[in-house]
Short mmCIF file of C-alpha atoms and ligand atoms in Angstrom, two decimals:
data_model
loop_
_atom_site.label_atom_id
_atom_site.label_comp_id
_atom_site.label_asym_id
_atom_site.label_seq_id
_atom_site.Cartn_x
_atom_site.Cartn_y
_atom_site.Cartn_z
CA MET A 1 44.25 34.57 113.31
CA LYS A 2 42.03 33.06 110.63
CA ILE A 3 40.72 36.02 108.69
CA LEU A 4 38.14 36.03 105.93
CA ILE A 5 38.41 39.06 103.63
CA ALA A 6 35.21 39.70 101.69
CA GLY A 7 36.06 41.92 98.73
CA SER A 8 39.60 40.54 98.52
CA ASP A 9 40.11 41.59 94.88
CA GLY A 10 39.42 45.28 95.54
CA TYR A 11 41.47 48.42 96.06
CA LEU A 12 41.66 47.77 99.82
CA GLY A 13 41.03 44.03 99.98
CA TRP A 14 44.01 42.96 97.87
CA PRO A 15 46.67 44.94 99.78
CA LEU A 16 45.05 44.08 103.12
CA GLY A 17 45.37 40.38 102.27
CA LEU A 18 49.05 40.82 101.40
CA HIS A 19 49.72 42.73 104.60
CA LEU A 20 47.89 40.25 106.85
CA ALA A 21 49.57 37.26 105.20
CA GLU A 22 52.94 38.95 105.70
CA ARG A 23 52.10 39.29 109.40
CA GLY A 24 51.46 35.56 109.60
CA HIS A 25 47.66 35.53 109.58
CA GLN A 26 45.82 32.79 107.71
CA VAL A 27 43.86 34.62 105.02
CA THR A 28 40.89 33.47 102.94
CA GLY A 29 39.61 35.79 100.24
CA VAL A 30 36.19 35.92 98.63
CA ASP A 31 35.19 38.27 95.83
CA SER A 32 32.46 38.36 93.18
CA LEU A 33 34.77 40.31 90.82
CA PHE A 34 31.77 42.60 90.20
CA ARG A 35 33.96 45.69 90.67
CA ARG A 36 35.92 44.83 87.55
CA ARG A 37 32.63 44.54 85.65
CA TRP A 38 31.15 47.79 87.00
CA VAL A 39 34.26 49.77 86.02
CA LEU A 40 34.22 48.25 82.53
CA GLU A 41 30.50 49.10 82.28
CA ILE A 42 31.27 52.80 82.58
CA GLY A 43 34.07 52.48 80.01
CA SER A 44 37.08 52.59 82.31
CA ASP A 45 39.77 50.30 83.67
CA SER A 46 42.31 50.23 86.48
CA ALA A 47 45.27 52.55 85.79
CA THR A 48 47.56 49.88 87.19
CA PRO A 49 47.51 46.78 84.95
CA ILE A 50 46.23 44.23 87.46
CA LEU A 51 46.23 40.50 86.75
CA ASP A 52 43.06 38.43 86.49
CA ALA A 53 42.03 36.35 89.51
CA ASP A 54 44.11 33.29 88.53
CA GLY A 55 47.14 35.43 87.79
CA ARG A 56 46.80 37.14 91.16
CA SER A 57 46.61 33.78 92.94
CA ALA A 58 49.80 32.70 91.16
CA ALA A 59 51.54 35.95 92.18
CA TRP A 60 50.38 35.39 95.79
CA GLU A 61 51.74 31.86 95.76
CA ARG A 62 55.10 33.04 94.45
CA ARG A 63 55.25 35.70 97.16
CA PHE A 64 54.17 33.59 100.17
CA ARG A 65 54.96 30.04 98.99
CA THR A 66 51.53 28.91 100.17
CA PRO A 67 48.32 28.36 98.17
CA HIS A 68 46.07 31.40 97.81
CA ASP A 69 42.78 30.50 99.46
CA PHE A 70 40.41 32.40 97.16
CA VAL A 71 36.71 31.80 96.48
CA CYS A 72 34.95 33.54 93.61
CA GLY A 73 31.35 34.42 94.45
CA SER A 74 28.96 36.97 95.89
CA LEU A 75 27.94 37.25 99.53
CA THR A 76 24.42 37.92 98.33
CA ASP A 77 24.35 34.14 97.74
CA TRP A 78 23.37 32.75 101.17
CA GLU A 79 24.65 29.26 100.32
CA LEU A 80 28.10 30.64 99.57
CA ALA A 81 28.25 33.08 102.51
CA SER A 82 27.07 30.50 105.05
CA ARG A 83 29.31 27.73 103.67
CA LEU A 84 32.37 29.98 103.86
CA VAL A 85 31.76 30.94 107.49
CA ARG A 86 30.80 27.38 108.48
CA ASP A 87 33.81 25.75 106.81
CA ARG A 88 36.53 28.33 107.57
CA ARG A 89 35.31 29.31 111.09
CA PRO A 90 37.17 32.63 110.89
CA ASP A 91 38.25 34.57 113.98
CA ALA A 92 37.53 37.75 112.04
CA ILE A 93 35.72 38.77 108.87
CA VAL A 94 36.70 41.98 107.10
CA HIS A 95 33.73 43.05 105.03
CA LEU A 96 34.79 45.19 102.07
CA ALA A 97 32.59 43.44 99.52
CA GLU A 98 30.39 46.39 98.63
CA ASN A 99 29.84 48.68 95.70
CA PRO A 100 31.77 51.79 96.83
CA SER A 101 30.67 54.32 94.22
CA ALA A 102 28.35 57.19 95.10
CA PRO A 103 27.99 58.26 91.42
CA TRP A 104 27.21 54.71 90.24
CA SER A 105 24.40 54.49 92.79
CA MET A 106 22.93 57.79 91.52
CA ILE A 107 22.64 56.79 87.82
CA ASP A 108 19.04 55.60 87.98
CA ALA A 109 16.60 53.41 89.92
CA ALA A 110 18.24 50.18 88.74
CA HIS A 111 21.71 51.23 89.91
CA ALA A 112 20.36 52.51 93.25
CA ALA A 113 18.57 49.18 93.76
CA ASP A 114 21.61 47.13 92.71
CA THR A 115 23.76 49.01 95.20
CA HIS A 116 21.20 48.37 97.94
CA VAL A 117 20.81 44.67 97.15
CA ASN A 118 24.52 44.00 96.80
CA ASN A 119 25.53 45.93 99.90
CA LEU A 120 22.66 45.19 102.28
CA VAL A 121 22.01 41.55 101.41
CA GLY A 122 25.71 40.69 101.60
CA THR A 123 25.95 42.18 105.09
CA LEU A 124 22.72 40.52 106.25
CA ASN A 125 23.96 37.14 105.02
CA LEU A 126 27.26 37.57 106.84
CA LEU A 127 25.48 38.52 110.08
CA HIS A 128 23.24 35.44 109.89
CA ALA A 129 26.17 33.18 109.03
CA MET A 130 28.09 34.54 112.03
CA ARG A 131 25.11 33.97 114.32
CA ASP A 132 24.75 30.37 113.13
CA PHE A 133 28.37 29.25 112.70
CA ALA A 134 30.86 31.70 114.25
CA PRO A 135 29.19 33.70 117.04
CA ASP A 136 32.54 34.76 118.57
CA CYS A 137 33.92 36.06 115.26
CA HIS A 138 34.75 39.78 114.95
CA LEU A 139 33.10 41.55 112.02
CA LEU A 140 35.25 44.43 110.80
CA LYS A 141 32.92 46.30 108.51
CA LEU A 142 33.86 49.14 106.18
CA GLY A 143 31.41 51.99 106.57
CA THR A 144 32.12 55.55 105.50
CA MET A 145 32.56 59.00 106.99
CA GLY A 146 29.91 59.95 104.45
CA GLU A 147 27.29 58.34 106.68
CA TYR A 148 27.40 61.41 108.92
CA GLY A 149 27.06 63.96 106.14
CA THR A 150 28.27 67.44 107.04
CA PRO A 151 26.43 68.51 110.23
CA ASN A 152 27.13 71.95 111.69
CA VAL A 153 28.47 70.40 114.91
CA ASP A 154 31.43 68.16 115.81
CA ILE A 155 31.13 64.52 114.70
CA PRO A 156 31.80 61.92 117.43
CA GLU A 157 32.71 58.27 116.78
CA GLY A 158 29.29 56.77 116.23
CA PHE A 159 27.61 57.75 119.49
CA PHE A 160 26.92 60.90 121.47
CA GLU A 161 25.65 61.74 124.94
CA ILE A 162 22.31 63.52 125.03
CA ASP A 163 20.17 65.15 127.70
CA TYR A 164 16.56 65.30 126.58
CA ARG A 165 13.53 66.28 128.63
CA GLY A 166 15.37 65.71 131.87
CA ARG A 167 16.80 62.30 130.93
CA HIS A 168 20.23 61.21 129.72
CA ASP A 169 21.33 58.56 127.18
CA ARG A 170 24.14 57.58 124.80
CA LEU A 171 22.62 57.30 121.35
CA PRO A 172 23.77 56.77 117.77
CA PHE A 173 24.84 60.08 116.25
CA PRO A 174 22.42 61.11 113.45
CA ARG A 175 23.32 59.93 109.95
CA GLN A 176 22.61 62.17 106.93
CA ALA A 177 23.94 60.43 103.83
CA GLY A 178 24.23 62.31 100.54
CA SER A 179 23.95 59.48 97.99
CA TRP A 180 22.18 56.13 97.69
CA TYR A 181 25.55 54.45 98.13
CA HIS A 182 26.30 56.27 101.39
CA GLN A 183 22.76 55.48 102.48
CA THR A 184 23.42 51.73 102.09
CA LYS A 185 26.24 52.09 104.62
CA VAL A 186 23.84 53.79 107.04
CA HIS A 187 21.43 50.86 106.72
CA ASP A 188 24.33 48.43 107.21
CA SER A 189 25.38 50.25 110.38
CA ASN A 190 21.88 50.01 111.80
CA ASN A 191 21.65 46.32 110.91
CA ILE A 192 25.03 45.46 112.44
CA ALA A 193 24.31 47.40 115.64
CA MET A 194 21.06 45.48 116.03
CA ALA A 195 22.75 42.11 115.41
CA CYS A 196 25.27 42.92 118.15
CA ARG A 197 22.42 43.93 120.47
CA ILE A 198 20.16 40.94 119.95
CA TRP A 199 22.63 38.16 119.06
CA GLY A 200 25.67 39.23 121.07
CA LEU A 201 27.90 39.49 117.99
CA ARG A 202 30.95 41.76 118.04
CA SER A 203 31.75 44.33 115.40
CA THR A 204 33.89 47.32 114.53
CA ASP A 205 32.14 49.63 112.07
CA VAL A 206 34.81 51.75 110.40
CA MET A 207 33.72 55.18 109.20
CA GLN A 208 36.50 55.61 106.70
CA GLY A 209 37.43 58.81 104.90
CA VAL A 210 38.61 59.02 101.31
CA VAL A 211 41.60 56.71 100.67
CA PHE A 212 44.36 57.57 98.21
CA GLY A 213 47.64 56.12 97.03
CA THR A 214 49.06 53.25 95.07
CA ARG A 215 51.11 51.12 97.39
CA ILE A 216 51.93 49.48 100.69
CA ASP A 217 55.23 47.96 101.77
CA ALA A 218 54.04 44.33 101.42
CA MET A 219 53.93 44.81 97.62
CA GLY A 220 57.70 45.29 97.57
CA SER A 221 58.87 46.10 94.07
CA ASP A 222 56.67 43.46 92.44
CA ASP A 223 54.28 45.29 90.07
CA GLU A 224 52.12 42.17 89.88
CA LEU A 225 51.18 42.79 93.52
CA LEU A 226 49.94 46.35 92.91
CA SER A 227 46.34 47.12 93.78
CA ARG A 228 43.79 48.35 91.29
CA PHE A 229 43.64 52.13 90.89
CA ASP A 230 40.53 53.85 89.59
CA PHE A 231 40.65 57.36 88.18
CA ASP A 232 37.34 57.67 86.28
CA HIS A 233 34.59 60.03 87.45
CA CYS A 234 32.52 57.16 88.83
CA PHE A 235 34.88 54.86 90.77
CA GLY A 236 37.90 57.16 91.12
CA THR A 237 37.98 59.27 94.29
CA ALA A 238 39.09 62.89 94.58
CA LEU A 239 42.78 62.74 95.38
CA ASN A 240 43.51 59.65 93.26
CA ARG A 241 41.79 61.38 90.36
CA PHE A 242 43.82 64.55 90.86
CA CYS A 243 47.08 62.54 90.76
CA ALA A 244 45.98 60.66 87.63
CA LEU A 245 44.83 63.84 85.85
CA ALA A 246 48.09 65.60 86.72
CA VAL A 247 50.31 62.92 85.18
CA ILE A 248 48.47 63.11 81.83
CA GLY A 249 48.41 66.91 81.72
CA GLN A 250 44.63 67.26 82.18
CA PRO A 251 43.19 69.94 84.49
CA LEU A 252 42.40 68.78 88.03
CA THR A 253 38.62 68.85 88.40
CA VAL A 254 37.48 70.65 91.55
CA TYR A 255 33.69 70.29 91.78
CA GLY A 256 31.97 73.60 92.49
CA LYS A 257 33.64 75.93 95.02
CA GLY A 258 35.96 73.19 96.33
CA GLY A 259 35.33 73.98 99.99
CA GLN A 260 34.02 70.43 100.48
CA THR A 261 35.98 69.11 103.45
CA ARG A 262 36.58 65.42 104.06
CA GLY A 263 38.84 63.10 106.03
CA PHE A 264 41.62 61.55 103.91
CA LEU A 265 44.16 58.80 104.50
CA PRO A 266 46.76 56.97 102.44
CA LEU A 267 46.16 53.37 101.40
CA ARG A 268 49.03 52.19 103.60
CA ASP A 269 47.47 53.88 106.64
CA SER A 270 44.06 52.44 105.89
CA ILE A 271 45.67 48.98 105.94
CA GLN A 272 47.54 49.86 109.13
CA CYS A 273 44.31 50.97 110.85
CA LEU A 274 42.27 47.96 109.71
CA THR A 275 45.03 45.70 111.04
CA LEU A 276 45.02 47.50 114.40
CA ALA A 277 41.26 47.04 114.67
CA LEU A 278 41.59 43.32 113.80
CA GLU A 279 44.36 42.68 116.29
CA ASN A 280 42.48 44.57 119.05
CA PRO A 281 38.93 43.20 118.74
CA PRO A 282 35.92 44.49 120.68
CA ALA A 283 34.32 42.49 123.50
CA LYS A 284 31.59 40.00 122.73
CA GLY A 285 28.30 41.83 122.15
CA GLU A 286 30.08 45.15 121.55
CA TYR A 287 29.33 47.35 118.53
CA ARG A 288 32.03 50.00 118.28
CA VAL A 289 32.58 52.72 115.73
CA PHE A 290 35.95 54.13 114.62
CA ASN A 291 36.31 57.23 112.47
CA GLN A 292 39.23 56.34 110.24
CA PHE A 293 41.19 59.12 108.55
CA GLU A 294 44.47 60.89 109.01
CA GLU A 295 43.57 64.54 108.48
CA VAL A 296 40.77 66.66 107.05
CA TYR A 297 41.35 68.76 103.94
CA ARG A 298 39.36 70.99 101.61
CA VAL A 299 39.17 69.49 98.12
CA ALA A 300 40.52 72.70 96.50
CA ASP A 301 43.52 72.66 98.85
CA LEU A 302 44.30 69.07 97.87
CA ALA A 303 44.25 70.03 94.21
CA GLY A 304 46.74 72.78 95.06
CA MET A 305 48.99 70.23 96.79
CA VAL A 306 48.95 67.91 93.78
CA ARG A 307 49.84 70.85 91.54
CA ARG A 308 52.74 71.76 93.84
CA VAL A 309 54.10 68.20 94.01
CA GLY A 310 53.66 67.67 90.25
CA GLU A 311 55.56 70.86 89.42
CA ARG A 312 58.26 70.52 92.08
CA SER A 313 59.04 66.78 91.89
CA PHE A 314 58.24 65.89 88.29
CA GLY A 315 58.43 69.14 86.36
CA LEU A 316 54.83 68.75 85.23
CA SER A 317 52.70 71.70 84.31
CA VAL A 318 49.50 71.20 86.34
CA GLU A 319 46.32 73.24 85.97
CA VAL A 320 43.50 73.27 88.54
CA ARG A 321 40.02 74.07 87.20
CA HIS A 322 36.65 74.30 88.86
CA VAL A 323 33.83 72.46 87.09
CA GLU A 324 30.08 72.41 87.65
CA ASN A 325 29.36 70.26 90.68
CA PRO A 326 27.41 67.18 89.50
CA ARG A 327 26.48 66.43 93.12
CA LYS A 328 24.11 67.96 95.61
CA GLU A 329 26.37 68.76 98.57
CA ALA A 330 27.53 71.66 100.75
CA GLU A 331 30.50 73.38 99.11
CA GLU A 332 31.56 75.40 102.18
CA HIS A 333 30.79 73.92 105.59
CA TYR A 334 31.90 73.12 109.12
CA TYR A 335 33.62 69.75 109.48
CA HIS A 336 35.17 68.54 112.69
CA PRO A 337 35.09 64.76 113.23
CA ASP A 338 36.78 63.01 116.17
CA HIS A 339 39.33 60.28 115.53
CA ARG A 340 40.86 59.17 118.78
CA PRO A 341 40.63 55.37 119.33
CA LEU A 342 42.82 54.35 116.39
CA LEU A 343 45.56 56.72 117.57
CA ASP A 344 45.17 55.23 121.07
CA LEU A 345 45.58 51.74 119.59
CA GLY A 346 48.89 52.85 118.05
CA TYR A 347 48.06 54.32 114.63
CA VAL A 348 51.02 56.40 113.48
CA PRO A 349 50.56 58.19 110.12
CA THR A 350 53.33 56.93 107.83
CA HIS A 351 54.22 59.91 105.66
CA ASP A 352 53.16 63.49 105.31
CA ILE A 353 50.53 63.85 102.62
CA GLU A 354 52.79 65.47 100.00
CA LYS A 355 55.26 62.58 100.26
CA GLU A 356 52.44 60.08 99.67
CA ILE A 357 51.15 62.11 96.71
CA GLU A 358 54.67 62.07 95.26
CA LEU A 359 54.96 58.27 95.60
CA SER A 360 51.58 57.82 93.92
CA MET A 361 52.41 60.14 91.05
CA SER A 362 55.67 58.35 90.41
CA ASP A 363 53.76 55.04 90.04
CA LEU A 364 51.09 56.67 87.91
CA LEU A 365 53.60 58.23 85.53
CA ARG A 366 54.38 54.66 84.47
CA CYS A 367 50.65 54.10 83.74
CA ARG A 368 50.20 57.31 81.76
CA GLU A 369 49.11 55.64 78.51
CA ARG A 370 46.45 53.55 80.21
CA ILE A 371 44.95 56.65 81.86
CA ALA A 372 45.19 58.84 78.76
CA SER A 373 43.46 56.18 76.65
CA HIS A 374 40.30 56.61 78.78
CA SER A 375 39.90 60.36 78.31
CA GLU A 376 36.11 60.05 77.87
CA VAL A 377 35.59 59.00 81.53
CA LEU A 378 37.58 61.80 83.16
CA LEU A 379 34.88 64.48 83.38
CA PRO A 380 31.75 63.50 85.35
CA ASP A 381 28.42 63.05 83.58
CA ILE A 382 26.35 61.49 86.38
CA ARG A 383 24.38 64.20 88.14
CA TRP A 384 22.58 63.90 91.45
CA ASP A 385 19.39 65.31 89.87
CA GLY A 386 19.16 62.32 87.52
CA ARG A 387 20.50 64.00 84.38
CA ARG A 388 23.25 62.29 82.44
CA SER A 389 25.16 65.16 80.89
CA ARG A 390 28.81 66.07 81.09
CA VAL A 391 29.75 68.97 83.39
CA SER A 392 31.35 72.13 82.00
CA TYR A 393 34.42 73.95 83.22
CA LEU A 394 33.57 77.07 85.20
CA SER A 395 35.33 80.24 84.19
N1 LIG B 1 35.43 65.79 94.17
C1 LIG B 1 35.96 66.80 93.40
N2 LIG B 1 36.57 66.46 92.23
C2 LIG B 1 36.70 65.17 91.80
C3 LIG B 1 36.17 64.14 92.60
C4 LIG B 1 35.53 64.49 93.78
O1 LIG B 1 35.87 67.98 93.75
O2 LIG B 1 37.27 64.97 90.72
C5 LIG B 1 34.78 66.11 95.46
C6 LIG B 1 33.35 65.62 95.59
O3 LIG B 1 32.42 66.54 95.10
C7 LIG B 1 33.24 65.39 97.09
C8 LIG B 1 34.65 65.06 97.52
O4 LIG B 1 35.50 65.45 96.46
O5 LIG B 1 32.87 66.58 97.73
C9 LIG B 1 34.87 63.59 97.78
O6 LIG B 1 34.44 62.85 96.65
P1 LIG B 1 35.04 61.41 96.33
O7 LIG B 1 34.54 60.99 95.00
O8 LIG B 1 36.49 61.38 96.56
O9 LIG B 1 34.44 60.57 97.53
P2 LIG B 1 32.96 60.02 97.83
O10 LIG B 1 32.06 60.06 96.67
O11 LIG B 1 32.50 60.72 99.06
O12 LIG B 1 33.22 58.52 98.15
C10 LIG B 1 34.53 58.00 98.42
C11 LIG B 1 34.48 56.51 98.18
C12 LIG B 1 33.51 55.91 99.13
C13 LIG B 1 33.92 56.27 100.53
C14 LIG B 1 34.00 57.77 100.69
C15 LIG B 1 34.49 58.25 102.02
O13 LIG B 1 34.10 56.25 96.84
O14 LIG B 1 33.45 54.53 98.95
O15 LIG B 1 32.96 55.76 101.38
O16 LIG B 1 34.92 58.26 99.73
S1 LIG B 1 33.77 59.80 102.47
O17 LIG B 1 33.95 60.76 101.37
O18 LIG B 1 34.40 60.22 103.69
O19 LIG B 1 32.35 59.56 102.64
#
């Protein structure tokens, strides 16, 4: 297949490209490299020392002995987005080219607006380019489990059956995002569903849980093929942060009570699931939704797992501490999302979670100095109420 990966320099985009190329797909990557800039803006860096774009292309070419088809630019530029789709005529587009940080979007009005413009305009441009130049192409779009929020009922995969005033229908399940970032994904979902309805496009909208981990098999033992790995309070996500904090001897930061429950999956399984969706596309005109995660966990329980693995496998002394929650979210709640279709397509979780945590920590131990040298971005200071002040440890 000819596959265009938008966001090909990111945490998911880079390994997905490697994996798809290894499977014989013809991959084109496009990336604005904004993620690198945003992370620098908040004073952090990838824990893994990733190469610049040219260096990565050279590493790709060494690995696959073919040129790396990479375009640097933003999908918010209609000329670029339309030219790419018109010239490459992809069979599938994987759209990962969005700002993924809930905290970044909550800093102030400018950051909320930037997140909206970057995420929504990029998606709108892709949809129009597909309509005009590649109407049979499959759009595989990365949404988030966070679109649903934490309702007090089971969460289906996108749609639910409802009887209302004597009539029956299948309708989109309500979305209740908890940050401006998550809200941009809700808007994207609505826009994509409408484009499928009115233009007959096909799309898989992936409601992905929190991804963690450092590697996939296609990287082999070549450190130059590692993905970026963020551990700061703004772009780092819960379990990755816990692993990074553990290897430098800092307390794991559980926000509030720690009963927040989310779906989690390892990086390698995220890549496996995205590949399954690509290789099993929906019918023309179909808008389908997959909930993509391996298992649900409470955040405090994950911290306990990282402590256990750190102590048992690496002899680390790991402390778990609760801190003030900078977010506005339920800290104890019901959470029961479905996740059937990916398993039906053949998704088999690769490792148990503690094994994956162990593999990640062993990579991160080698990046200890890089993490420790950014100690000022470990504790969150972006609060959902607009204040910018560092949280305190709770007793
Ligand atoms: N949390 C902690 N301690 C930390 C970091 C996070 O307790 O050090 C808690 C948060 O309060 C939250 C939960 O862990 O309740 C998850 O937070 P997160 O930062 O790992 O994830 P989130 O902000 O929800 O966003 C991340 C990605 C986003 C993706 C989403 C999937 O940044 O792009 O869409 O995970 S989901 O969470 O299912 O919406």
